[in-house]
Coordinates of C-alpha atoms and ligand atoms in Angstrom, one line a residue:
X1 CA 0.0 0.0 0.0
X2 CA 2.7 2.4 1.0
X3 CA 4.7 1.6 -2.1
X4 CA 1.7 2.2 -4.3
X5 CA 1.0 5.6 -2.7
X6 CA 4.6 6.8 -3.2
X7 CA 4.4 5.6 -6.8
X8 CA 1.2 7.5 -7.4
X9 CA 2.5 10.7 -5.8
X10 CA 5.6 10.7 -7.9
X11 CA 3.7 10.2 -11.1
X12 CA 0.7 12.5 -10.7
X13 CA 1.5 16.1 -10.6
X14 CA -1.8 18.0 -10.2
X15 CA -0.4 21.1 -11.8
X16 CA 0.4 19.0 -15.0
X17 CA -3.2 17.8 -14.9
X18 CA -4.5 21.3 -14.6
X19 CA -2.4 22.6 -17.4
X20 CA -3.4 19.7 -19.7
X21 CA -7.1 20.4 -19.0
X22 CA -6.6 24.1 -19.7
X23 CA -4.6 23.5 -22.9
X24 CA -7.5 21.3 -24.2
X25 CA -10.0 24.1 -23.5
X26 CA -8.0 26.9 -25.0
X27 CA -7.4 24.9 -28.2
X28 CA -11.1 24.0 -28.6
X29 CA -12.1 27.6 -28.0
X30 CA -9.5 28.7 -30.7
X31 CA -7.8 31.2 -28.4
X32 CA -4.4 32.7 -29.0
X33 CA -1.4 31.1 -27.3
X34 CA -1.1 34.1 -25.0
X35 CA -4.3 33.2 -23.3
X36 CA -2.9 29.9 -22.4
X37 CA 0.4 31.5 -21.3
X38 CA -1.5 33.9 -18.9
X39 CA -3.9 31.3 -17.5
X40 CA -1.5 28.5 -17.1
X41 CA 0.4 30.5 -14.4
X42 CA -0.9 32.0 -11.2
X43 CA -0.8 35.7 -10.8
X44 CA 0.8 35.4 -7.4
X45 CA 2.4 32.7 -5.2
X46 CA 3.2 33.6 -1.6
X47 CA 5.4 31.2 0.4
X48 CA 5.4 31.6 4.2
X49 CA 7.3 30.0 7.0
X50 CA 5.5 29.8 10.3
X51 CA 7.3 29.1 13.6
X52 CA 5.2 27.3 16.1
X53 CA 6.2 26.7 19.7
X54 CA 5.2 23.1 20.3
X55 CA 3.9 21.8 23.6
X56 CA 7.2 20.2 24.5
X57 CA 9.0 23.6 24.2
X58 CA 10.6 23.0 20.8
X59 CA 10.0 25.2 17.8
X60 CA 8.9 23.8 14.4
X61 CA 8.8 25.9 11.3
X62 CA 5.9 25.0 9.0
X63 CA 5.9 26.0 5.4
X64 CA 2.7 27.3 3.8
X65 CA 1.4 28.9 0.6
X66 CA -1.3 31.2 -0.6
X67 CA -1.7 31.1 -4.4
X68 CA -3.8 33.7 -6.3
X69 CA -4.5 32.3 -9.7
X70 CA -6.7 34.8 -11.4
X71 CA -9.0 37.7 -10.3
X72 CA -10.6 38.8 -13.6
X73 CA -14.0 37.9 -12.3
X74 CA -13.6 39.1 -8.7
X75 CA -11.6 38.6 -5.5
X76 CA -9.6 35.4 -5.3
X77 CA -11.6 32.7 -3.5
X78 CA -10.6 29.3 -2.2
X79 CA -9.8 27.1 0.8
X80 CA -6.7 26.4 2.8
X81 CA -5.5 22.8 3.1
X82 CA -3.5 21.3 6.0
X83 CA -1.9 18.2 4.8
X84 CA 1.6 16.6 5.0
X85 CA 1.7 16.1 1.2
X86 CA 0.9 19.7 0.3
X87 CA 3.3 21.0 -2.4
X88 CA 3.6 24.4 -4.2
X89 CA 2.5 22.8 -7.5
X90 CA -0.5 21.2 -5.8
X91 CA -1.7 24.5 -4.4
X92 CA -1.2 26.2 -7.8
X93 CA -3.3 23.5 -9.4
X94 CA -6.0 23.8 -6.8
X95 CA -6.1 27.6 -7.2
X96 CA -6.5 27.2 -11.0
X97 CA -9.4 24.8 -10.4
X98 CA -11.0 27.4 -8.1
X99 CA -10.9 29.9 -11.0
X100 CA -12.8 27.5 -13.2
X101 CA -15.2 26.5 -10.3
X102 CA -16.2 30.1 -9.6
X103 CA -16.5 30.8 -13.3
X104 CA -18.6 27.8 -14.3
X105 CA -21.0 28.5 -11.4
X106 CA -21.3 32.2 -12.3
X107 CA -19.9 33.5 -9.0
X108 CA -18.3 37.0 -8.9
X109 CA -14.9 35.5 -7.8
X110 CA -11.5 34.6 -9.1
X111 CA -9.6 31.5 -7.9
X112 CA -7.1 31.1 -5.1
X113 CA -6.0 28.4 -2.7
X114 CA -3.8 27.9 0.4
X115 CA -1.9 25.1 1.9
X116 CA 0.3 24.3 4.9
X117 CA 2.6 21.3 5.0
X118 CA 1.5 19.7 8.2
X119 CA -0.3 16.7 9.6
X120 CA -2.8 18.5 11.8
X121 CA -3.9 15.2 13.4
X122 CA -0.6 15.1 15.2
X123 CA -0.9 18.6 16.7
X124 CA -2.6 19.6 20.0
X125 CA -5.4 22.1 19.8
X126 CA -3.1 24.8 21.1
X127 CA -0.4 24.0 18.5
X128 CA -3.1 24.0 15.8
X129 CA -4.4 27.4 16.9
X130 CA -0.9 28.9 17.0
X131 CA -0.2 27.6 13.5
X132 CA -3.5 28.9 12.2
X133 CA -3.0 32.4 13.6
X134 CA 0.6 32.4 12.4
X135 CA -0.5 31.4 8.9
X136 CA -3.1 34.1 8.7
X137 CA -0.7 36.8 10.0
X138 CA 1.8 35.7 7.3
X139 CA -0.7 36.0 4.5
X140 CA -2.7 39.0 5.9
X141 CA -1.1 41.6 3.5
X142 CA -2.7 39.9 0.5
X143 CA -6.1 38.8 1.8
X144 CA -9.3 40.7 2.7
X145 CA -13.0 40.7 1.8
X146 CA -12.3 42.5 -1.5
X147 CA -9.0 40.9 -2.2
X148 CA -8.9 37.2 -1.3
X149 CA -11.2 35.2 0.9
X150 CA -10.0 31.9 2.4
X151 CA -12.2 29.0 3.5
X152 CA -11.8 25.4 4.6
X153 CA -10.4 22.5 2.5
X154 CA -8.9 19.1 3.5
X155 CA -8.3 18.9 7.3
X156 CA -9.4 22.5 8.1
X157 CA -12.8 23.3 9.7
X158 CA -15.0 26.1 11.1
X159 CA -12.9 26.4 14.3
X160 CA -9.8 27.1 12.2
X161 CA -11.9 29.7 10.2
X162 CA -12.8 31.3 13.5
X163 CA -9.1 31.7 14.5
X164 CA -8.4 33.1 10.9
X165 CA -11.2 35.6 11.2
X166 CA -10.2 36.6 14.8
X167 CA -6.5 37.0 14.0
X168 CA -7.2 39.1 10.9
X169 CA -9.7 41.2 12.9
X170 CA -7.2 41.9 15.6
X171 CA -4.7 43.1 13.0
X172 CA -7.2 45.5 11.6
X173 CA -8.6 46.6 14.9
X174 CA -12.2 45.8 14.1
X175 CA -14.3 42.8 13.1
X176 CA -13.9 41.7 9.5
X177 CA -16.3 38.7 9.1
X178 CA -16.2 38.7 5.3
X179 CA -12.5 37.9 5.1
X180 CA -13.1 34.2 5.6
X181 CA -16.1 31.9 4.9
X182 CA -17.4 28.7 6.5
X183 CA -17.1 30.2 10.0
X184 CA -19.1 28.8 12.9
X185 CA -22.7 30.0 12.9
X186 CA -22.0 31.8 16.2
X187 CA -19.4 34.0 14.4
X188 CA -21.2 35.1 11.2
X189 CA -21.1 31.7 9.5
X190 CA -23.9 30.9 7.1
X191 CA -26.5 28.4 8.0
X192 CA -26.0 25.3 5.9
X193 CA -22.3 26.0 5.0
X194 CA -21.1 23.0 7.0
X195 CA -22.9 20.5 4.7
X196 CA -23.2 22.5 1.5
X197 CA -20.5 20.7 -0.5
X198 CA -22.0 17.3 0.3
X199 CA -25.5 18.6 -0.4
X200 CA -24.3 20.0 -3.8
X201 CA -22.7 16.7 -4.7
X202 CA -25.9 14.9 -3.8
X203 CA -28.0 17.3 -5.9
X204 CA -25.6 16.8 -8.9
X205 CA -25.7 13.0 -8.4
X206 CA -29.5 13.1 -8.5
X207 CA -29.6 15.3 -11.6
X208 CA -27.0 13.2 -13.5
X209 CA -28.8 10.0 -12.5
X210 CA -32.1 11.4 -13.8
X211 CA -30.5 12.3 -17.1
X212 CA -29.4 8.8 -17.8
X213 CA -32.6 7.2 -16.5
X214 CA -31.5 6.1 -13.0
X215 CA -33.9 6.8 -10.1
X216 CA -31.7 8.1 -7.3
X217 CA -34.0 6.5 -4.7
X218 CA -32.9 3.1 -6.0
X219 CA -29.3 3.9 -6.9
X220 CA -26.3 2.2 -5.4
X221 CA -23.6 4.7 -4.3
X222 CA -19.9 4.2 -3.4
X223 CA -18.1 7.0 -1.6
X224 CA -14.3 7.2 -1.3
X225 CA -13.3 9.5 1.5
X226 CA -15.3 10.1 4.7
X227 CA -14.5 13.6 5.7
X228 CA -16.9 16.5 5.5
X229 CA -17.7 16.0 1.8
X230 CA -17.9 12.2 1.7
X231 CA -20.0 12.0 4.8
X232 CA -22.6 14.6 3.9
X233 CA -22.8 13.3 0.4
X234 CA -23.6 9.8 1.7
X235 CA -26.0 11.2 4.2
X236 CA -28.0 13.3 1.7
X237 CA -28.1 10.5 -0.8
X238 CA -29.2 8.0 1.9
X239 CA -31.9 10.5 3.0
X240 CA -33.5 10.2 -0.5
X241 CA -33.3 6.4 -0.5
X242 CA -30.1 5.7 -2.3
X243 CA -28.1 2.6 -1.0
X244 CA -24.6 3.5 0.2
X245 CA -22.9 0.2 -0.4
X246 CA -19.3 1.2 0.4
X247 CA -17.4 4.1 2.1
X248 CA -13.7 4.5 3.0
X249 CA -11.3 6.9 4.7
X250 CA -7.5 7.1 4.6
X251 CA -7.1 3.9 6.5
X252 CA -9.4 1.7 4.3
X253 CA -13.0 1.0 3.5
X254 CA -16.1 -1.0 4.4
X255 CA -18.5 -2.7 2.0
X256 CA -22.1 -3.9 2.6
X257 CA -24.2 -4.7 -0.5
X258 CA -27.4 -4.3 1.7
X259 CA -26.4 -0.7 2.3
X260 CA -24.8 1.3 5.2
X261 CA -26.3 3.9 7.5
X262 CA -24.0 6.9 7.0
X263 CA -24.8 8.5 10.4
X264 CA -24.0 5.2 12.2
X265 CA -20.8 4.8 10.2
X266 CA -19.8 8.4 11.2
X267 CA -20.5 7.7 14.9
X268 CA -18.3 4.6 14.6
X269 CA -15.5 6.7 12.9
X270 CA -15.7 9.3 15.6
X271 CA -15.3 6.7 18.3
X272 CA -12.6 4.6 16.7
X273 CA -10.8 7.0 14.4
X274 CA -11.8 5.2 11.2
X275 CA -14.7 3.5 9.3
X276 CA -12.7 0.3 9.0
X277 CA -14.0 -2.6 11.2
X278 CA -17.5 -1.1 11.1
X279 CA -19.6 -4.1 12.4
X280 CA -21.4 -6.2 9.9
X281 CA -19.6 -4.9 6.8
X282 CA -16.6 -6.5 5.0
X283 CA -13.3 -4.6 4.6
X284 CA -12.2 -3.3 1.3
X285 CA -9.1 -1.3 0.2
X286 CA -9.1 2.2 -1.2
X287 CA -8.1 0.8 -4.6
X288 CA -10.8 -1.9 -4.6
X289 CA -13.6 0.5 -3.6
X290 CA -13.2 2.4 -6.9
X291 CA -13.8 -0.7 -8.9
X292 CA -17.1 -1.8 -7.3
X293 CA -20.2 -2.5 -9.4
X294 CA -22.3 0.6 -8.6
X295 CA -24.5 3.3 -10.2
X296 CA -22.7 6.2 -8.7
X297 CA -19.1 6.6 -7.6
X298 CA -18.1 9.6 -5.5
X299 CA -14.4 10.1 -5.1
X300 CA -14.3 12.5 -2.2
X301 CA -10.7 12.1 -0.9
X302 CA -7.7 13.3 -2.8
X303 CA -6.3 14.0 -6.3
X304 CA -5.2 11.4 -8.8
X305 CA -7.0 8.3 -7.7
X306 CA -8.6 7.4 -11.1
X307 CA -5.8 7.0 -13.5
X308 CA -4.6 5.2 -16.6
X309 CA -4.1 2.2 -14.5
X310 CA -7.6 1.7 -13.2
X311 CA -10.0 3.7 -15.4
X312 CA -10.7 0.8 -17.7
X313 CA -11.8 -1.4 -14.7
X314 CA -14.3 1.2 -13.3
X315 CA -17.8 -0.2 -13.3
X316 CA -19.7 2.9 -12.1
X317 CA -22.2 4.5 -14.6
X318 CA -21.7 8.0 -13.1
X319 CA -18.7 9.5 -11.3
X320 CA -19.4 12.6 -9.3
X321 CA -16.2 14.3 -8.2
X322 CA -16.5 15.3 -4.6
X323 CA -12.7 15.8 -4.3
X324 CA -10.7 18.2 -6.4
X325 CA -8.8 16.5 -9.2
X326 CA -9.5 12.8 -8.6
X327 CA -9.4 11.9 -12.3
X328 CA -6.4 12.3 -14.5
X329 CA -6.8 13.5 -18.1
X330 CA -5.7 10.1 -19.4
X331 CA -8.4 8.4 -17.3
X332 CA -10.9 10.9 -18.6
X333 CA -10.4 9.8 -22.1
X334 CA -10.9 6.1 -21.2
X335 CA -14.0 6.8 -19.2
X336 CA -15.6 8.9 -22.0
X337 CA -15.0 6.1 -24.5
X338 CA -16.6 3.7 -22.0
X339 CA -19.7 5.9 -21.7
X340 CA -19.1 6.7 -18.0
X341 CA -20.5 10.1 -17.2
X342 CA -17.9 12.0 -15.1
X343 CA -19.3 15.2 -13.5
X344 CA -16.1 17.2 -12.9
X345 CA -15.0 18.6 -9.6
X346 CA -15.3 22.2 -10.7
X347 CA -19.1 21.7 -11.0
X348 CA -19.8 18.7 -8.8
X349 CA -18.2 20.0 -5.5
X350 CA -19.1 23.7 -6.1
X351 CA -21.8 23.6 -3.4
X352 CA -19.2 24.6 -0.9
X353 CA -18.0 27.7 -2.6
X354 CA -21.5 28.7 -3.6
X355 CA -22.6 28.8 0.0
X356 CA -19.3 30.5 0.9
X357 CA -20.5 33.2 -1.6
X358 CA -23.8 33.4 0.2
X359 CA -22.0 33.8 3.5
X360 CA -19.8 36.6 2.2
X361 CA -22.9 38.4 0.8
X362 CA -24.7 38.0 4.2
X363 CA -21.6 39.3 6.1
X364 CA -21.2 42.3 3.8
X365 CA -24.8 43.2 4.1
X366 CA -25.2 42.3 7.8
X367 CA -28.0 39.9 7.0
X368 CA -28.8 36.4 8.3
X369 CA -30.6 34.1 5.9
X370 CA -32.7 31.2 7.0
X371 CA -31.5 27.6 6.4
X372 CA -34.4 27.1 4.0
X373 CA -33.3 30.2 2.0
X374 CA -29.7 29.0 1.8
X375 CA -30.8 25.5 0.7
X376 CA -33.2 26.7 -1.9
X377 CA -30.7 29.1 -3.4
X378 CA -28.0 26.5 -3.5
X379 CA -30.2 24.0 -5.2
X380 CA -31.3 26.5 -7.8
X381 CA -27.8 27.8 -8.4
X382 CA -26.0 24.5 -8.8
X383 CA -28.8 22.9 -10.9
X384 CA -28.6 25.8 -13.3
X385 CA -24.9 25.4 -13.7
X386 CA -25.3 21.6 -14.1
X387 CA -27.9 21.8 -16.8
X388 CA -25.9 24.4 -18.7
X389 CA -22.9 22.2 -18.8
X390 CA -24.8 19.0 -19.6
X391 CA -26.5 20.7 -22.5
X392 CA -23.2 21.9 -23.9
X393 CA -21.7 18.4 -23.6
X394 CA -24.6 16.9 -25.5
X395 CA -24.6 19.5 -28.2
X396 CA -20.9 19.3 -28.8
X397 CA -20.6 15.6 -28.2
X398 CA -17.9 16.2 -25.6
X399 CA -17.3 15.0 -22.1
X400 CA -18.7 16.9 -19.1
X401 CA -15.3 18.2 -18.0
X402 CA -14.5 19.6 -21.3
X403 CA -17.9 21.2 -21.5
X404 CA -17.5 22.7 -18.0
X405 CA -14.0 24.0 -19.0
X406 CA -15.3 25.6 -22.2
X407 CA -18.0 27.5 -20.2
X408 CA -15.6 28.5 -17.4
X409 CA -12.5 29.5 -19.5
X410 CA -14.7 31.5 -21.9
X411 CA -16.2 33.6 -19.1
X412 CA -12.8 34.4 -17.6
X413 CA -11.3 35.2 -21.0
X414 CA -14.3 37.5 -21.9
X415 CA -13.7 39.4 -18.6
X416 CA -9.9 39.6 -19.2
X417 CA -10.6 41.0 -22.7
X418 CA -13.1 43.6 -21.4
X419 CA -10.7 44.7 -18.8
X420 CA -8.0 45.1 -21.5
X421 CA -5.7 42.4 -20.1
X422 CA -5.4 40.6 -23.4
Ligands
LIG1 N1 -12.2 24.2 -0.4 C1 -13.5 24.3 -1.1 C2 -13.3 24.0 -2.6 O1 -12.4 23.4 -3.0 C3 -14.3 25.5 -0.7 C4 -13.8 26.8 -1.1 C5 -14.6 28.0 -0.6 O2 -15.6 27.8 0.0 O3 -14.1 29.1 -0.8 O4 -14.2 24.4 -3.3

């Protein structure tokens, strides 16, 4: 297992994937090479080194990044990831994907992303707080409600957003709620933000299933990754009757063809630290889970899990990308030929950033929306984006990722042209 992971990491460079996807879109749109030159590079990369006094008295310096890819459509927007495998190139790729995500969903934002090289599961709460405050102080000169608005990503959560907001507010001398989104509800966070990415994935799964004649209330679903996105996706699909036949986390997975109860699995994970050994289910590896016979497969963990090596063996009819970048461009080609519908990350997991946008709007206006209003608006917003992309894919006989890229890149390029950048 370890050897396989090392092999995957060394082969799959998310930045190379992002550049390939962009090149494909720019060529199909018939744009000049200069458009590709501009968009294939981020506007700004900030590297920071954050000293943290550990509980044992030693000091560890953590390296982090904030990457601002493009702000033609509005302030940079995107999460901050805490993960031991974070690299500069990964954060650049993730920031580029945020540009397309915000564009394809019609948000008034550009794309950005942050990352810190750390395994937060090995830090105490105090160490985590010191790191989070240090990170935000280090990137404070380039963020702000009109500049760049961070949010959570892998292994970051509303508590960390609260520290971000508090530290930034202290620097300014007044409260600045709109500098960060996905804050706790007690601190200007939007209702529904905590589950919005998963709800969005579930809505997209339902719509995609309907398009190909599968009734979601009878569908079998496999979810790889059981963090915020994986869990809420499973929960919302289970709520409408879908059968969650397998789920996994970084330690491995569980499979039960009769269907799992997502809440009970989560309770078990909270107690034991993992979904593995969940009573009554059989164990399955993170590689095997992707190859199960299912209607819907939701990769909701990390990048580069569906590749040239396993794409041909995938048996799902629909893949809904809860994670960012789970499918490589080579795998995309194979899946398209096989007739598997792949709803790309920039559309499928946009529910999070859409509700982040709602939170920012509420913060700027001093309004508080009801949970019903947030849910209704999210549903309308993401469905609209989905149908637009689906129609384009049908009309042009292209895969859904290419269709989403054509819509997204065209909007950014139009804005850049109008602004006189190109
Ligand atoms: N990290 C999430 C994403 O990849 C959310 C970003 C946000 O809410 O700004 O879309």
